[in-house]
Amino acid sequence: NRFQSRDGAGPRFEKRWADRKSSLKTLDGFRFFTLLRRADDVAINGRVTEYEENTPDYMSMTVWETKKNFNSWRTGFAFKEAHGGGTITGFLGAVVGSMMVIKTTPIPAMWDAVLPIVSATKDCVLELQNRDASGKAITHGSQPLPLECFVAMNRFPVSAEHAGAFETRWADRESKLQGVAGFVGFLMLRRDRPAKDAKRGGGGAALPD
């Protein structure tokens, strides 16, 4: 999901995420979650990255082994728990609280992940900060949460007829990421879309879902 926070409400938005109940770690197929905060001060080759107008300043991201695992979460108790506890009062409270810190309703985005590259588990343990004994983030909502990992991404507009060739180029390239200090993981994300819109051609068949 993508979010646009209200002016000055970023730390309070982060606190809402830090305080919410979550059973994700207990669910089949769950692999990873992080709340992404847009980095506005990163310079590449001496030039600070610029963003298009209305680019979301937060994204929540979960990684699942399969879509079936994701859909099971969406229809189960854990989803209700994270969105007000499953009661009307809790749900309405969550909605009202959210609208105090974000400008619009969340904008979903679904992706199929291919070509994963990961470091060995012992080499990619994230150093979590400001946590209590249970691992829950501690924040008062007055300051942004400390950085716990950094995510860099590029976006590519690729027409359907060239999608296969594009993925083949990435599959064939030699990567040395696993030997880079601090590297945790890589994923190529392909927008999830109906089969009728996913016609491939030109460069051969696309990688399997």
mmCIF file of C-alpha atoms in Angstrom:
data_model
loop_
_atom_site.group_PDB
_atom_site.id
_atom_site.type_symbol
_atom_site.label_atom_id
_atom_site.label_comp_id
_atom_site.label_asym_id
_atom_site.label_seq_id
_atom_site.Cartn_x
_atom_site.Cartn_y
_atom_site.Cartn_z
ATOM 1 C CA ASN A 1 0.000 0.000 0.000
ATOM 2 C CA ARG A 2 1.103 3.554 -0.731
ATOM 3 C CA PHE A 3 0.361 6.454 1.604
ATOM 4 C CA GLN A 4 0.571 10.237 1.500
ATOM 5 C CA SER A 5 0.900 11.590 5.031
ATOM 6 C CA ARG A 6 -0.461 14.939 6.133
ATOM 7 C CA ASP A 7 2.055 17.742 6.574
ATOM 8 C CA GLY A 8 4.088 17.128 9.713
ATOM 9 C CA ALA A 9 2.192 13.914 10.547
ATOM 10 C CA GLY A 10 4.872 11.456 9.456
ATOM 11 C CA PRO A 11 6.061 10.516 12.985
ATOM 12 C CA ARG A 12 2.466 10.008 14.156
ATOM 13 C CA PHE A 13 1.779 7.844 11.111
ATOM 14 C CA GLU A 14 4.820 5.729 11.969
ATOM 15 C CA LYS A 15 3.647 5.408 15.572
ATOM 16 C CA ARG A 16 0.318 3.976 14.389
ATOM 17 C CA TRP A 17 2.231 1.227 12.591
ATOM 18 C CA ALA A 18 4.533 0.642 15.540
ATOM 19 C CA ASP A 19 1.570 0.292 17.923
ATOM 20 C CA ARG A 20 -0.649 -1.975 15.820
ATOM 21 C CA LYS A 21 -1.025 -5.639 16.636
ATOM 22 C CA SER A 22 0.483 -8.077 14.168
ATOM 23 C CA SER A 23 0.550 -11.857 13.833
ATOM 24 C CA LEU A 24 2.366 -11.858 10.496
ATOM 25 C CA LYS A 25 5.359 -13.831 11.778
ATOM 26 C CA THR A 26 3.098 -16.758 12.658
ATOM 27 C CA LEU A 27 1.448 -17.072 9.232
ATOM 28 C CA ASP A 28 2.206 -19.651 6.550
ATOM 29 C CA GLY A 29 4.117 -18.185 3.635
ATOM 30 C CA PHE A 30 4.949 -14.856 5.294
ATOM 31 C CA ARG A 31 8.520 -13.825 4.558
ATOM 32 C CA PHE A 32 9.103 -10.132 5.254
ATOM 33 C CA PHE A 33 7.488 -6.810 6.153
ATOM 34 C CA THR A 34 8.818 -3.287 6.284
ATOM 35 C CA LEU A 35 7.365 0.210 6.315
ATOM 36 C CA LEU A 36 9.158 2.285 3.689
ATOM 37 C CA ARG A 37 9.665 6.017 4.285
ATOM 38 C CA ARG A 38 10.660 8.017 1.217
ATOM 39 C CA ALA A 39 14.259 9.226 1.386
ATOM 40 C CA ASP A 40 14.425 12.820 0.139
ATOM 41 C CA ASP A 41 18.107 13.454 0.869
ATOM 42 C CA VAL A 42 19.848 10.754 -1.177
ATOM 43 C CA ALA A 43 22.348 11.963 -3.772
ATOM 44 C CA ILE A 44 23.396 9.819 -6.728
ATOM 45 C CA ASN A 45 26.489 11.021 -8.600
ATOM 46 C CA GLY A 46 26.268 14.283 -6.667
ATOM 47 C CA ARG A 47 22.626 14.948 -7.553
ATOM 48 C CA VAL A 48 19.810 14.682 -5.017
ATOM 49 C CA THR A 49 17.035 12.362 -6.188
ATOM 50 C CA GLU A 50 13.901 14.197 -7.349
ATOM 51 C CA TYR A 51 10.424 12.696 -7.228
ATOM 52 C CA GLU A 52 7.322 13.235 -9.310
ATOM 53 C CA GLU A 53 4.559 15.300 -7.750
ATOM 54 C CA ASN A 54 2.314 13.271 -5.414
ATOM 55 C CA THR A 55 4.858 10.462 -5.072
ATOM 56 C CA PRO A 56 3.795 8.633 -1.869
ATOM 57 C CA ASP A 57 6.004 9.326 1.130
ATOM 58 C CA TYR A 58 5.286 5.934 2.748
ATOM 59 C CA MET A 59 4.736 2.395 1.524
ATOM 60 C CA SER A 60 3.948 -0.733 3.506
ATOM 61 C CA MET A 61 5.458 -3.838 1.932
ATOM 62 C CA THR A 62 4.948 -7.511 2.658
ATOM 63 C CA VAL A 63 6.656 -10.396 0.858
ATOM 64 C CA TRP A 64 4.810 -13.737 0.659
ATOM 65 C CA GLU A 65 5.829 -17.086 -0.726
ATOM 66 C CA THR A 66 2.623 -17.346 -2.803
ATOM 67 C CA LYS A 67 -0.478 -15.326 -3.642
ATOM 68 C CA LYS A 68 -2.496 -18.016 -1.883
ATOM 69 C CA ASN A 69 -0.645 -17.251 1.357
ATOM 70 C CA PHE A 70 -1.358 -13.543 0.901
ATOM 71 C CA ASN A 71 -5.039 -14.127 0.206
ATOM 72 C CA SER A 72 -5.326 -16.363 3.273
ATOM 73 C CA TRP A 73 -4.031 -13.476 5.385
ATOM 74 C CA ARG A 74 -6.424 -11.017 3.717
ATOM 75 C CA THR A 75 -9.421 -13.151 4.625
ATOM 76 C CA GLY A 76 -8.255 -14.299 8.060
ATOM 77 C CA PHE A 77 -8.202 -13.070 11.643
ATOM 78 C CA ALA A 78 -4.677 -11.619 11.421
ATOM 79 C CA PHE A 79 -5.865 -9.050 8.863
ATOM 80 C CA LYS A 80 -8.789 -8.042 11.079
ATOM 81 C CA GLU A 81 -6.464 -7.846 14.077
ATOM 82 C CA ALA A 82 -4.239 -5.352 12.263
ATOM 83 C CA HIS A 83 -7.205 -3.239 11.128
ATOM 84 C CA GLY A 84 -9.127 -2.560 14.307
ATOM 85 C CA GLY A 85 -9.407 -5.982 15.910
ATOM 86 C CA GLY A 86 -12.382 -7.277 13.959
ATOM 87 C CA THR A 87 -15.055 -5.166 15.693
ATOM 88 C CA ILE A 88 -17.067 -2.311 14.177
ATOM 89 C CA THR A 89 -15.872 0.050 16.903
ATOM 90 C CA GLY A 90 -12.261 -0.950 16.391
ATOM 91 C CA PHE A 91 -12.527 -0.646 12.613
ATOM 92 C CA LEU A 92 -14.118 2.816 12.775
ATOM 93 C CA GLY A 93 -11.504 3.913 15.280
ATOM 94 C CA ALA A 94 -8.761 2.749 12.949
ATOM 95 C CA VAL A 95 -10.318 4.593 9.998
ATOM 96 C CA VAL A 96 -10.752 7.836 11.920
ATOM 97 C CA GLY A 97 -7.247 7.599 13.360
ATOM 98 C CA SER A 98 -5.763 6.967 9.923
ATOM 99 C CA MET A 99 -7.491 9.942 8.346
ATOM 100 C CA MET A 100 -5.913 12.179 10.983
ATOM 101 C CA VAL A 101 -2.438 11.389 9.626
ATOM 102 C CA ILE A 102 -2.907 10.556 5.913
ATOM 103 C CA LYS A 103 -4.404 12.665 3.134
ATOM 104 C CA THR A 104 -6.186 9.940 1.173
ATOM 105 C CA THR A 105 -7.067 6.275 1.472
ATOM 106 C CA PRO A 106 -4.189 3.829 0.874
ATOM 107 C CA ILE A 107 -3.407 3.009 -2.760
ATOM 108 C CA PRO A 108 -2.681 -0.721 -3.243
ATOM 109 C CA ALA A 109 -0.053 -2.131 -5.589
ATOM 110 C CA MET A 110 0.493 -5.853 -6.212
ATOM 111 C CA TRP A 111 3.619 -7.375 -7.712
ATOM 112 C CA ASP A 112 4.925 -10.742 -8.836
ATOM 113 C CA ALA A 113 8.546 -11.193 -7.743
ATOM 114 C CA VAL A 114 11.148 -12.927 -9.932
ATOM 115 C CA LEU A 115 14.933 -13.363 -10.002
ATOM 116 C CA PRO A 116 15.517 -13.165 -6.233
ATOM 117 C CA ILE A 117 19.068 -12.746 -4.951
ATOM 118 C CA VAL A 118 19.647 -13.104 -1.219
ATOM 119 C CA SER A 119 22.543 -13.126 1.184
ATOM 120 C CA ALA A 120 23.074 -16.021 3.547
ATOM 121 C CA THR A 121 20.896 -15.620 6.646
ATOM 122 C CA LYS A 122 23.898 -15.078 8.919
ATOM 123 C CA ASP A 123 25.028 -12.171 6.718
ATOM 124 C CA CYS A 124 21.729 -10.284 6.453
ATOM 125 C CA VAL A 125 20.455 -9.877 10.001
ATOM 126 C CA LEU A 126 19.005 -6.366 10.282
ATOM 127 C CA GLU A 127 20.026 -4.298 13.296
ATOM 128 C CA LEU A 128 16.673 -3.303 14.793
ATOM 129 C CA GLN A 129 16.574 -0.168 16.933
ATOM 130 C CA ASN A 130 14.388 1.268 19.713
ATOM 131 C CA ARG A 131 12.737 -2.087 20.489
ATOM 132 C CA ASP A 132 11.317 -3.498 23.705
ATOM 133 C CA ALA A 133 11.888 -7.056 24.939
ATOM 134 C CA SER A 134 9.185 -8.412 22.613
ATOM 135 C CA GLY A 135 10.707 -6.713 19.559
ATOM 136 C CA LYS A 136 8.029 -4.002 19.330
ATOM 137 C CA ALA A 137 9.223 -0.589 18.130
ATOM 138 C CA ILE A 138 9.084 2.140 20.773
ATOM 139 C CA THR A 139 8.081 5.629 19.638
ATOM 140 C CA HIS A 140 6.184 8.617 21.047
ATOM 141 C CA GLY A 141 5.147 9.902 17.614
ATOM 142 C CA SER A 142 7.095 13.155 17.892
ATOM 143 C CA GLN A 143 10.186 12.111 15.902
ATOM 144 C CA PRO A 144 10.669 9.793 12.898
ATOM 145 C CA LEU A 145 11.657 6.225 13.687
ATOM 146 C CA PRO A 146 15.380 5.480 13.266
ATOM 147 C CA LEU A 147 16.508 3.942 9.984
ATOM 148 C CA GLU A 148 16.733 0.128 10.172
ATOM 149 C CA CYS A 149 17.454 -0.722 6.554
ATOM 150 C CA PHE A 150 17.754 1.109 3.241
ATOM 151 C CA VAL A 151 15.831 0.155 0.103
ATOM 152 C CA ALA A 152 16.783 1.394 -3.368
ATOM 153 C CA MET A 153 14.636 0.785 -6.436
ATOM 154 C CA ASN A 154 14.253 1.755 -10.078
ATOM 155 C CA ARG A 155 10.998 1.794 -12.024
ATOM 156 C CA PHE A 156 10.844 0.760 -15.682
ATOM 157 C CA PRO A 157 7.961 1.352 -18.115
ATOM 158 C CA VAL A 158 8.006 -1.741 -20.323
ATOM 159 C CA SER A 159 5.436 -2.477 -22.996
ATOM 160 C CA ALA A 160 3.811 -5.921 -22.963
ATOM 161 C CA GLU A 161 5.416 -6.957 -26.232
ATOM 162 C CA HIS A 162 8.906 -6.280 -24.844
ATOM 163 C CA ALA A 163 8.399 -7.707 -21.361
ATOM 164 C CA GLY A 164 9.928 -11.084 -22.191
ATOM 165 C CA ALA A 165 13.086 -9.533 -23.639
ATOM 166 C CA PHE A 166 13.372 -7.189 -20.666
ATOM 167 C CA GLU A 167 13.192 -10.034 -18.155
ATOM 168 C CA THR A 168 15.633 -12.121 -20.184
ATOM 169 C CA ARG A 169 18.203 -9.312 -20.050
ATOM 170 C CA TRP A 170 17.954 -9.244 -16.263
ATOM 171 C CA ALA A 171 18.071 -13.042 -16.004
ATOM 172 C CA ASP A 172 21.240 -13.170 -18.127
ATOM 173 C CA ARG A 173 23.187 -10.428 -16.363
ATOM 174 C CA GLU A 174 25.946 -11.374 -13.945
ATOM 175 C CA SER A 175 25.379 -10.077 -10.430
ATOM 176 C CA LYS A 176 27.973 -9.597 -7.698
ATOM 177 C CA LEU A 177 25.523 -8.219 -5.141
ATOM 178 C CA GLN A 178 25.968 -11.165 -2.792
ATOM 179 C CA GLY A 179 29.563 -10.145 -2.180
ATOM 180 C CA VAL A 180 28.775 -6.527 -1.321
ATOM 181 C CA ALA A 181 28.954 -5.545 2.355
ATOM 182 C CA GLY A 182 25.503 -4.828 3.812
ATOM 183 C CA PHE A 183 23.556 -6.315 0.912
ATOM 184 C CA VAL A 184 20.432 -8.159 2.096
ATOM 185 C CA GLY A 185 18.324 -9.032 -0.938
ATOM 186 C CA PHE A 186 17.158 -8.199 -4.455
ATOM 187 C CA LEU A 187 13.855 -8.767 -6.231
ATOM 188 C CA MET A 188 12.665 -7.886 -9.705
ATOM 189 C CA LEU A 189 9.032 -6.862 -9.288
ATOM 190 C CA ARG A 190 6.615 -7.333 -12.182
ATOM 191 C CA ARG A 191 3.240 -5.639 -11.845
ATOM 192 C CA ASP A 192 0.511 -8.165 -11.151
ATOM 193 C CA ARG A 193 -2.134 -7.818 -13.861
ATOM 194 C CA PRO A 194 -4.827 -9.941 -15.487
ATOM 195 C CA ALA A 195 -3.665 -12.485 -18.024
ATOM 196 C CA LYS A 196 -5.504 -10.692 -20.829
ATOM 197 C CA ASP A 197 -3.211 -7.666 -20.272
ATOM 198 C CA ALA A 198 -0.029 -9.685 -19.899
ATOM 199 C CA LYS A 199 0.521 -10.786 -23.488
ATOM 200 C CA ARG A 200 4.238 -11.342 -24.075
ATOM 201 C CA GLY A 201 6.234 -11.327 -27.252
ATOM 202 C CA GLY A 202 9.390 -10.178 -28.963
ATOM 203 C CA GLY A 203 11.975 -11.516 -26.517
ATOM 204 C CA GLY A 204 10.527 -14.915 -25.785
ATOM 205 C CA ALA A 205 8.376 -16.155 -22.959
ATOM 206 C CA ALA A 206 8.285 -14.226 -19.687
ATOM 207 C CA LEU A 207 9.528 -15.871 -16.533
ATOM 208 C CA PRO A 208 6.903 -17.993 -14.761
ATOM 209 C CA ASP A 209 4.809 -16.488 -11.963
#
